[in-house]
CSV table of C-alpha atoms in Angstrom, one decimal:
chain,number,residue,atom,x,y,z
A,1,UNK,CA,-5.0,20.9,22.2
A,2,UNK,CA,-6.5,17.5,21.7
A,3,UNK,CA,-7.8,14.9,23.8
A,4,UNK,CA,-6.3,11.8,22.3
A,5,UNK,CA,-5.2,9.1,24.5
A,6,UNK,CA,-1.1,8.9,24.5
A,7,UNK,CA,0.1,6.6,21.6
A,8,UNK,CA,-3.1,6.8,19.9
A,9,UNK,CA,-1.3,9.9,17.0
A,10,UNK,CA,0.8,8.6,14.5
A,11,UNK,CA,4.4,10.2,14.1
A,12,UNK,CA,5.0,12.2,11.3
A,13,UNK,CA,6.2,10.0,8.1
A,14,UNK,CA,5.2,6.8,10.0
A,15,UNK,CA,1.9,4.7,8.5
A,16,UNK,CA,-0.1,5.3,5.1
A,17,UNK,CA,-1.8,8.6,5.4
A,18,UNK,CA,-4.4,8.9,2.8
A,19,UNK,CA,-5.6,12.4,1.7
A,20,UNK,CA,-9.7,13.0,2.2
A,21,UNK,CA,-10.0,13.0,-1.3
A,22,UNK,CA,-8.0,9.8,-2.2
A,23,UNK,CA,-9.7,7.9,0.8
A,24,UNK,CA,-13.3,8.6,-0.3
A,25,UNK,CA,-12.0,7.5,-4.0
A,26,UNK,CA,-10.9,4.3,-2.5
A,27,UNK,CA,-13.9,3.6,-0.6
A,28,UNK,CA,-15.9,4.2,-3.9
A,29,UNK,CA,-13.4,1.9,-5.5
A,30,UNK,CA,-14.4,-0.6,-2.7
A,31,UNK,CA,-17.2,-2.0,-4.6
A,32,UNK,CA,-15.8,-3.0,-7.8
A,33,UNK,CA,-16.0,-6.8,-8.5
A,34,UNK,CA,-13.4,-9.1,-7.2
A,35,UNK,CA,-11.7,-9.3,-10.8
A,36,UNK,CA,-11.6,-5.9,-11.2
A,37,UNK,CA,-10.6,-5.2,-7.9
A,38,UNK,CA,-7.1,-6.9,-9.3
A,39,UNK,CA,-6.6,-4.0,-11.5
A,40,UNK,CA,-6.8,-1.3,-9.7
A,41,UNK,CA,-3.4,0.7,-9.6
A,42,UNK,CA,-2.3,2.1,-5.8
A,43,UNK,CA,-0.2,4.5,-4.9
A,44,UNK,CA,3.0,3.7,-2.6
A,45,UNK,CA,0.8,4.7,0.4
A,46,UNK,CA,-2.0,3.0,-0.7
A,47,UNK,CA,0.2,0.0,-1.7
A,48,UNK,CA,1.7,0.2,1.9
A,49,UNK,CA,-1.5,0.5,3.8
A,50,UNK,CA,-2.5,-2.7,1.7
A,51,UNK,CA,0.3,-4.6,2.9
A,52,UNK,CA,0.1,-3.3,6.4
A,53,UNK,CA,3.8,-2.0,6.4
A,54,UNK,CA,4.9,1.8,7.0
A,55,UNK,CA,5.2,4.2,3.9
A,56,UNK,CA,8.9,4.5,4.8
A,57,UNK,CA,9.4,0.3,5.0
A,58,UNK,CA,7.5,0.2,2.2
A,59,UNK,CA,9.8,2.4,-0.1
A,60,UNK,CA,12.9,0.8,1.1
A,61,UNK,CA,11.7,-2.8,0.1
A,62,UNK,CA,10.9,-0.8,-3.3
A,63,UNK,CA,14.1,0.5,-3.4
A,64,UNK,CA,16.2,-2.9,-3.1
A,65,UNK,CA,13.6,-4.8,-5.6
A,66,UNK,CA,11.9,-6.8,-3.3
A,67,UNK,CA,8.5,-5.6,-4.1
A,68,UNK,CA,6.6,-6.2,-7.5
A,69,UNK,CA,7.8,-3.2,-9.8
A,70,UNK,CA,5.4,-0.2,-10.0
A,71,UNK,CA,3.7,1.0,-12.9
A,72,UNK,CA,4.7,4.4,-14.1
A,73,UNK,CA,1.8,6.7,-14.4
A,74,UNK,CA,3.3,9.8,-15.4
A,75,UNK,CA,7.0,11.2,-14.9
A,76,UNK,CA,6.9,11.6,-11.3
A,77,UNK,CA,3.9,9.0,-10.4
A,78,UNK,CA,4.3,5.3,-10.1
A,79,UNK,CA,1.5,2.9,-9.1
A,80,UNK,CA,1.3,-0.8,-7.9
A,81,UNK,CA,-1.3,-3.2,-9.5
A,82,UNK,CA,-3.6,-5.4,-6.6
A,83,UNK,CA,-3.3,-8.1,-8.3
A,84,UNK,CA,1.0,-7.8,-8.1
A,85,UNK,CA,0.7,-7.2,-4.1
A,86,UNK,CA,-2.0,-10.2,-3.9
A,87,UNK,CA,0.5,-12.5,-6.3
A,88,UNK,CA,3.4,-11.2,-4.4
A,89,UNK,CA,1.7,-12.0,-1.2
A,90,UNK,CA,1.0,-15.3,-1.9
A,91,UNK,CA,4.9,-16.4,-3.0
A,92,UNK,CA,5.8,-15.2,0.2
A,93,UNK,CA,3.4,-16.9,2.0
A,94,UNK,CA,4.6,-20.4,0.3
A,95,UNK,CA,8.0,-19.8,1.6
A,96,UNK,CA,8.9,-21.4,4.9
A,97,UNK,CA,9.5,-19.4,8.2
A,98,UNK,CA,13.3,-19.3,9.3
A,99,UNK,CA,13.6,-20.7,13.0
């Protein structure tokens, strides 16, 4: 049993869970230049974590177009450039705030 404080454990499938080895490769990825930085490729949960939104949000704005479009990597692997997100980002933030 652990001894984390209620709430404190994310709920299975909620949040971008990174794997040991992915999260130590992105912290060495950390330190690239700001215009290389723009190039790196994410994965969805990667991407998600980025944009601070769940995995599962995340797909479902993938799903009905309304995120940049991934690049595929292999058959079963698609990526998102940072420089997409950070363009992406930006359009929305130019966009006015219904009341």
């Amino acid at each position: 049993m652990t001894s984390d404080p209620p709430g404190s454990r994310q709920k299975a499938g909620h949040g971008a869970r990174l794997r040991p080895r992915a999260q130590s490769m992105t912290n060495t990825l950390d330190h690239l230049p700001a215009d290389l930085n723009r190039h790196r490729v994410l994965s969805a949960a990667e991407a998600a974590a980025f944009l601070n939104l769940s995995l599962p949000h995340f797909r479902r704005l993938y799903r009905s177009g309304a995120v940049p479009p991934p690049i595929r990597l292999s058959e079963r692997r698609l990526g998102w450039r940072v420089g997409d997100l950070i363009v992406w980002i930006e359009a929305r933030q130019s966009r006015p705030v219904a009341a």
